[in-house]
Coordinates of C-alpha atoms and ligand atoms in Angstrom, one line a residue:
X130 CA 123.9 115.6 91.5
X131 CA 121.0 114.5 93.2
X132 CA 117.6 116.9 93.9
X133 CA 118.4 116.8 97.9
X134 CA 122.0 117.4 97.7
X135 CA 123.3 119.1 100.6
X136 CA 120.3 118.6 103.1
X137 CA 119.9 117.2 106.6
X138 CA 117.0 114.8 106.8
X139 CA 115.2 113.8 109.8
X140 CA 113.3 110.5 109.3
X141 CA 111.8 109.5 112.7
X142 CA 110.5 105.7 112.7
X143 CA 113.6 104.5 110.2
X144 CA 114.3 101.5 111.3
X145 CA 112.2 100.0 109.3
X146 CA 109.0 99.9 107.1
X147 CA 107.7 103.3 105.3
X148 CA 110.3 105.2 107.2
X149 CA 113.2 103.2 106.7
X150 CA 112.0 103.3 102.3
X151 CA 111.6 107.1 103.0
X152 CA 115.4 107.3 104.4
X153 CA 116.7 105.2 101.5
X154 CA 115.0 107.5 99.0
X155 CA 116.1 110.2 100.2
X156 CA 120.0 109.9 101.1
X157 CA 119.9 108.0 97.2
X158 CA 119.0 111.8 96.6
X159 CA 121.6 113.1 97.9
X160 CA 120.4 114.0 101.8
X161 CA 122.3 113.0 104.8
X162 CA 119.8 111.6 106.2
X163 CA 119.1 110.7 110.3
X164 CA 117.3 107.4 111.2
X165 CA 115.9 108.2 114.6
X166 CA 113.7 105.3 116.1
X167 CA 113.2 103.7 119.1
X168 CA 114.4 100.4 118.2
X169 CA 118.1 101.4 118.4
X170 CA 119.5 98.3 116.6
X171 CA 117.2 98.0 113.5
X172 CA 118.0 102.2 113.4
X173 CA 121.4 101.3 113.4
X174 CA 121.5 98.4 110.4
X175 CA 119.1 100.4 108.7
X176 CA 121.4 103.7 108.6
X177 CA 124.3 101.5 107.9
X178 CA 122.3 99.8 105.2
X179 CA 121.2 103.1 103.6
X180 CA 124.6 105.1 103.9
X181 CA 125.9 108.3 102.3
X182 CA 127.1 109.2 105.6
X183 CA 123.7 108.3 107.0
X184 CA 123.8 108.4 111.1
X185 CA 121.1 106.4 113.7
X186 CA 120.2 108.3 117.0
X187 CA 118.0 106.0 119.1
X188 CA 115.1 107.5 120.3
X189 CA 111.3 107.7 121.7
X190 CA 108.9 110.3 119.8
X191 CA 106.5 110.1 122.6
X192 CA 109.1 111.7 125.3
X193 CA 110.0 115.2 125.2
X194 CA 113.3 115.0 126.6
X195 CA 114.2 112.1 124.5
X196 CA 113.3 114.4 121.4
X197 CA 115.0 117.2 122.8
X198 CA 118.0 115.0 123.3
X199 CA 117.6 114.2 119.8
X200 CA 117.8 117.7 118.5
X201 CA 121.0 118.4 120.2
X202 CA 122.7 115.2 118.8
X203 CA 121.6 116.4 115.0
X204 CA 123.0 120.0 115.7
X205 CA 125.9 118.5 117.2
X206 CA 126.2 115.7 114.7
X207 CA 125.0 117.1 111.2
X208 CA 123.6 120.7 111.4
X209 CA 120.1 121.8 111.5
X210 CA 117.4 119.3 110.1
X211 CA 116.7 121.3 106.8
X212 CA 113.7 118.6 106.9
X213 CA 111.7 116.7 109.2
X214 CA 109.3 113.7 108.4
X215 CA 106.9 112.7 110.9
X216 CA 106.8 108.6 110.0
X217 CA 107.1 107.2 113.8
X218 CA 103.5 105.7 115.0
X219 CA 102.6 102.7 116.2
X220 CA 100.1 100.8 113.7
X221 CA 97.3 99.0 116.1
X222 CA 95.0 96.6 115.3
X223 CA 92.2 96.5 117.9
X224 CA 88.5 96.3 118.4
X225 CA 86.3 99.4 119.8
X226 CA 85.4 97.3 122.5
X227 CA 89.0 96.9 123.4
X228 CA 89.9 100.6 123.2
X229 CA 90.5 101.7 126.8
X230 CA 92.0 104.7 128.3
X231 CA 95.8 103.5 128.3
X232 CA 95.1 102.6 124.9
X233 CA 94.4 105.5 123.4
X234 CA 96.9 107.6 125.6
X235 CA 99.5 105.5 124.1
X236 CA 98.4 105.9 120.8
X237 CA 97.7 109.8 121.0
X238 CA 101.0 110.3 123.1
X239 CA 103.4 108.3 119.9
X240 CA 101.3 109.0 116.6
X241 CA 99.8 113.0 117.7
X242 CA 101.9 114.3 120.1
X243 CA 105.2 112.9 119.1
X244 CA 104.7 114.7 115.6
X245 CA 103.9 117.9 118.1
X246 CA 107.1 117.3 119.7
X247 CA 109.3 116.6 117.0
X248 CA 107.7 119.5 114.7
X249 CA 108.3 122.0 117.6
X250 CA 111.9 121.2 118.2
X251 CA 112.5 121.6 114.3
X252 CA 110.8 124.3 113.5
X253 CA 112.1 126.5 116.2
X254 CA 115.4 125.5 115.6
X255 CA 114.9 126.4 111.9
X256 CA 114.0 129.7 112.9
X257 CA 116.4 130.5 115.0
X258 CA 118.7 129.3 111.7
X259 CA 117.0 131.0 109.3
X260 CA 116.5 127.6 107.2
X261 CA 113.5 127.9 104.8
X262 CA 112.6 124.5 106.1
X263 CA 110.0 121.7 105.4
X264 CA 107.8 119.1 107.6
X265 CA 106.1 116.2 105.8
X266 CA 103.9 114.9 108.1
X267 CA 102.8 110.7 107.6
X268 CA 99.1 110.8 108.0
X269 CA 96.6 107.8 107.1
X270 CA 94.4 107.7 104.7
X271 CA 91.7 105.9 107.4
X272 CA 91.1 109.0 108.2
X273 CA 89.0 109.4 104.8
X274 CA 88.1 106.1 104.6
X275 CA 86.8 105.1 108.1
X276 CA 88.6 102.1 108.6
X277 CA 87.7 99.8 111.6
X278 CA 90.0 98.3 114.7
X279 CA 91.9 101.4 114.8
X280 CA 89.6 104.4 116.4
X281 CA 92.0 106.2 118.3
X282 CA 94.8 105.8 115.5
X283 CA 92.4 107.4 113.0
X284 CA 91.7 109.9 115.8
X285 CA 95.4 110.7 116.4
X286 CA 96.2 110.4 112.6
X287 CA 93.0 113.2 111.6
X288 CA 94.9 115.2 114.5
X289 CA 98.0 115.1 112.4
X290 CA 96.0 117.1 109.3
X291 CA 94.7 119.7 111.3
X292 CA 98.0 120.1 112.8
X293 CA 99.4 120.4 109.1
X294 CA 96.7 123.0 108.3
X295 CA 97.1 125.0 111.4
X296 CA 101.1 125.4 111.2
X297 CA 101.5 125.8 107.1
X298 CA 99.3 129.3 108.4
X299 CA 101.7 130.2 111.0
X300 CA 105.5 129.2 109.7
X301 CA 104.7 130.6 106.5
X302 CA 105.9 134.0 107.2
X303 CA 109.4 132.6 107.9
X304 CA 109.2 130.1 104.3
X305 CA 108.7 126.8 106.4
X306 CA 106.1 124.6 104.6
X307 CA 104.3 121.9 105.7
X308 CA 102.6 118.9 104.1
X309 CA 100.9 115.7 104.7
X310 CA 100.7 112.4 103.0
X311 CA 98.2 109.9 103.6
X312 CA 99.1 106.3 102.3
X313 CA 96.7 103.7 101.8
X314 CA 97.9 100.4 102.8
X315 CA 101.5 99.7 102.7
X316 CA 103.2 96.0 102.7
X317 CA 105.5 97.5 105.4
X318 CA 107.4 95.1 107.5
X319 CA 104.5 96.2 110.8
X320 CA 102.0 95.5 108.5
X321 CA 103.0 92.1 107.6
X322 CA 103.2 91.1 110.6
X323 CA 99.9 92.1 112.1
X324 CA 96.3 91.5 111.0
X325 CA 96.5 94.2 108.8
X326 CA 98.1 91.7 106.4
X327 CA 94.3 90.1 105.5
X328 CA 93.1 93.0 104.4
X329 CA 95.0 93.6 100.9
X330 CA 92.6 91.7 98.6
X331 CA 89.5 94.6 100.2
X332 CA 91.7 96.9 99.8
X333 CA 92.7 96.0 96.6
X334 CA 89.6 95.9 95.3
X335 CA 88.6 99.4 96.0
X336 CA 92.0 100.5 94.7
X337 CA 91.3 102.3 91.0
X338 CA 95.0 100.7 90.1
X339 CA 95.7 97.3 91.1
X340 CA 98.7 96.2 93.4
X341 CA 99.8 96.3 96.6
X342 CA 101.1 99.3 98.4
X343 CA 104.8 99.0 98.9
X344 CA 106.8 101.6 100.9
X345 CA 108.2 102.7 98.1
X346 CA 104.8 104.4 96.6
X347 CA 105.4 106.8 99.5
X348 CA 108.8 107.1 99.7
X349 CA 109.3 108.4 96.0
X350 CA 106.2 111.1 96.7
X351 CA 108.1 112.3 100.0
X352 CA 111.0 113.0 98.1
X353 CA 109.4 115.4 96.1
X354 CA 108.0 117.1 98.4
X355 CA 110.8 117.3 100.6
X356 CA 112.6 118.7 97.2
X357 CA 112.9 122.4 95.6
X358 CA 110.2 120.9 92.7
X359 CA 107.6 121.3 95.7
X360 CA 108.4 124.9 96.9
X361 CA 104.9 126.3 96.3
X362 CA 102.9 123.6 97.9
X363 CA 102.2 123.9 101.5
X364 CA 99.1 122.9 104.2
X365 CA 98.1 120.6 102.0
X366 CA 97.4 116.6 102.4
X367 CA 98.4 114.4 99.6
X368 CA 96.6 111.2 99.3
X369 CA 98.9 108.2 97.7
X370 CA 96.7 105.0 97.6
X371 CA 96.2 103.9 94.1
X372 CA 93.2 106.1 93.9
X373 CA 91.0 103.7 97.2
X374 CA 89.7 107.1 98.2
X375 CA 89.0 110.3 96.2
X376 CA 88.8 113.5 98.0
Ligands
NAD480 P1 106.1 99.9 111.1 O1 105.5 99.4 112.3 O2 106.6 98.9 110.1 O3 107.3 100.9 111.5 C1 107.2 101.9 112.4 C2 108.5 102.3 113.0 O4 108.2 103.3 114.0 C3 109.2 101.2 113.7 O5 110.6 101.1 113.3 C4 109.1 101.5 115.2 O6 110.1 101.0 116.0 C5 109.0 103.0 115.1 N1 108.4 103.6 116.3 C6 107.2 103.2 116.9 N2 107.0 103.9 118.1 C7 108.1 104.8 118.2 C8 108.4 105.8 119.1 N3 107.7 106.0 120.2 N4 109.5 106.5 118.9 C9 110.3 106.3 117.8 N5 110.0 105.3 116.9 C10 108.9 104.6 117.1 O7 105.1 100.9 110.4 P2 104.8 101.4 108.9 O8 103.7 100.6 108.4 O9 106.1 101.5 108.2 O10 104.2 102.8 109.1 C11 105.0 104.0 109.0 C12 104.1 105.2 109.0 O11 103.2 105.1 107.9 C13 103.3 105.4 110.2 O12 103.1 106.8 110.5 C14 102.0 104.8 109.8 O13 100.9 105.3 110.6 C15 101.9 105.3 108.4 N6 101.0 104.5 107.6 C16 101.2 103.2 107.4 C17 100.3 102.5 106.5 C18 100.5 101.0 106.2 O14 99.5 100.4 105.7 N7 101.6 100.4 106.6 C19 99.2 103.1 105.9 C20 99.0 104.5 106.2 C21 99.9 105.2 107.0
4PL481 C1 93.6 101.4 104.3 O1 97.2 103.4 108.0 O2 95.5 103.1 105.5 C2 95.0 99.4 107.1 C3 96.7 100.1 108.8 N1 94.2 99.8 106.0 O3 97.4 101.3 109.0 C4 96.9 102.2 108.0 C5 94.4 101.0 105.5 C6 95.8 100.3 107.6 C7 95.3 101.9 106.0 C8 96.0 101.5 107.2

């Protein structure tokens, strides 16, 4: 018997890093869970890796028809998502004086408006299913903290907690909630290969509990709130960073 027995879980960016510890959390739970990412290869090792009749559906966040085409497979496939978490974003490391206009389209396009695109197709199809649904929406915690070489990121990633607010408002009435997490930084496999990867020991030491982030901080606090336990939390943004910011 596990706490997310019976539900359909869409995981978008699961190929690897946060999302990918997110999918693996949740189908040990019990969900059947979909690993939809753009890299259709690591999506497919990682859903074969995670199992419990997990399935990969390759696809790009940023394009509408390739989310719509996402939808339809999942209906077709495994049902209705009963939830949706909002994990694909690209994680950029780059100067102000190097943030241009294609730079930030990109950014806003994948980290703000794919979580638009995704949460739309969900939740109307929720509706129309009468599925008390959930989103859980993979914010940042830069956007408390400021953090530099990544403006329109923290831009796109504020976007995502005002979109939280906003929508826990109006899909209340039909008992979808809504929620955001903000991690602090994560050894995820992006990280680790970017510059990112310097900045643990700073990190570290504004940290009230020592370590580094792993993707399994965030996982385990996803699977509560995707679970019945969180059933009167919604529009809220739930900081997970061993206590770097306090808000
Ligand atoms: P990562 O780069 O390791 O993994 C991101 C995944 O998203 C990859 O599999 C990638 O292929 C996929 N992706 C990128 N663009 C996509 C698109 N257009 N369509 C579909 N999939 C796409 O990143 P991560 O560190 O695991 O980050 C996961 C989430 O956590 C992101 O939302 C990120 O902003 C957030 N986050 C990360 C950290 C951190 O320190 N790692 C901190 C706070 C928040
Ligand atoms: C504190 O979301 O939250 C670096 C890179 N440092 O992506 C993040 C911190 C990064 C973060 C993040």
């Amino acid at each position: 018997m596990g706490k997310l027995d019976g539900q359909t879980i869409l995981v978008t960016g699961a190929a690897q890093g946060i999302g990918k510890a997110i999918a693996a959390r949740l189908a040990k739970d019990g969900a059947t869970v979909v690993v939809a990412d753009i890299n259709a290869d690591g999506g497919a090792e990682a859903a074969a890796e995670i199992g419990n009749g997990a399935l990969a559906i390759q696809c790009d966040i940023s394009d509408a028809d390739s989310v719509a085409a996402l939808f339809d497979a999942i209906e077709a496939q495994a049902g209705t998502v009963d939830t949706l978490v909002n994990n694909a974003s690209i994680v950029p490391f780059i100067a102000w004086d190097e943030v241009d206009l294609a730079h930030w389209n990109t950014i806003i396009a994948t980290n703000l408006t794919g979580t638009f695109m995704a949460t739309r197709q969900a939740t109307d199809r929720m509706r129309a299913k009468g599925v008390q649904g959930r989103v859980i929406n993979i914010s940042s915690n830069t956007i408390f903290a400021g953090t530099p070489n990544m403006a329109a990121y923290v831009a796109a990633k504020a976007g995502v907690v005002g979109l939280t607010r906003a929508l826990a408002t109006e899909l209340g009435q039909y008992g979808i909630a809504i929620n955001a997490v903000t991690p602090g930084l994560i050894e995820s496999a992006g990280v680790k290969a970017s510059p990112h990867n310097e900045a643990f020991e700073f990190v570290e030491m504004l940290q009230a509990l020592k370590g580094k982030g792993q993707p399994e901080h965030i996982a385990d606090v996803v699977a509560f709130l995707a679970s019945d336990d969180a059933r009167w939390i919604t529009g809220q943004t739930l900081n997970v960073d061993a206590g770097m910011i306090r808000h």
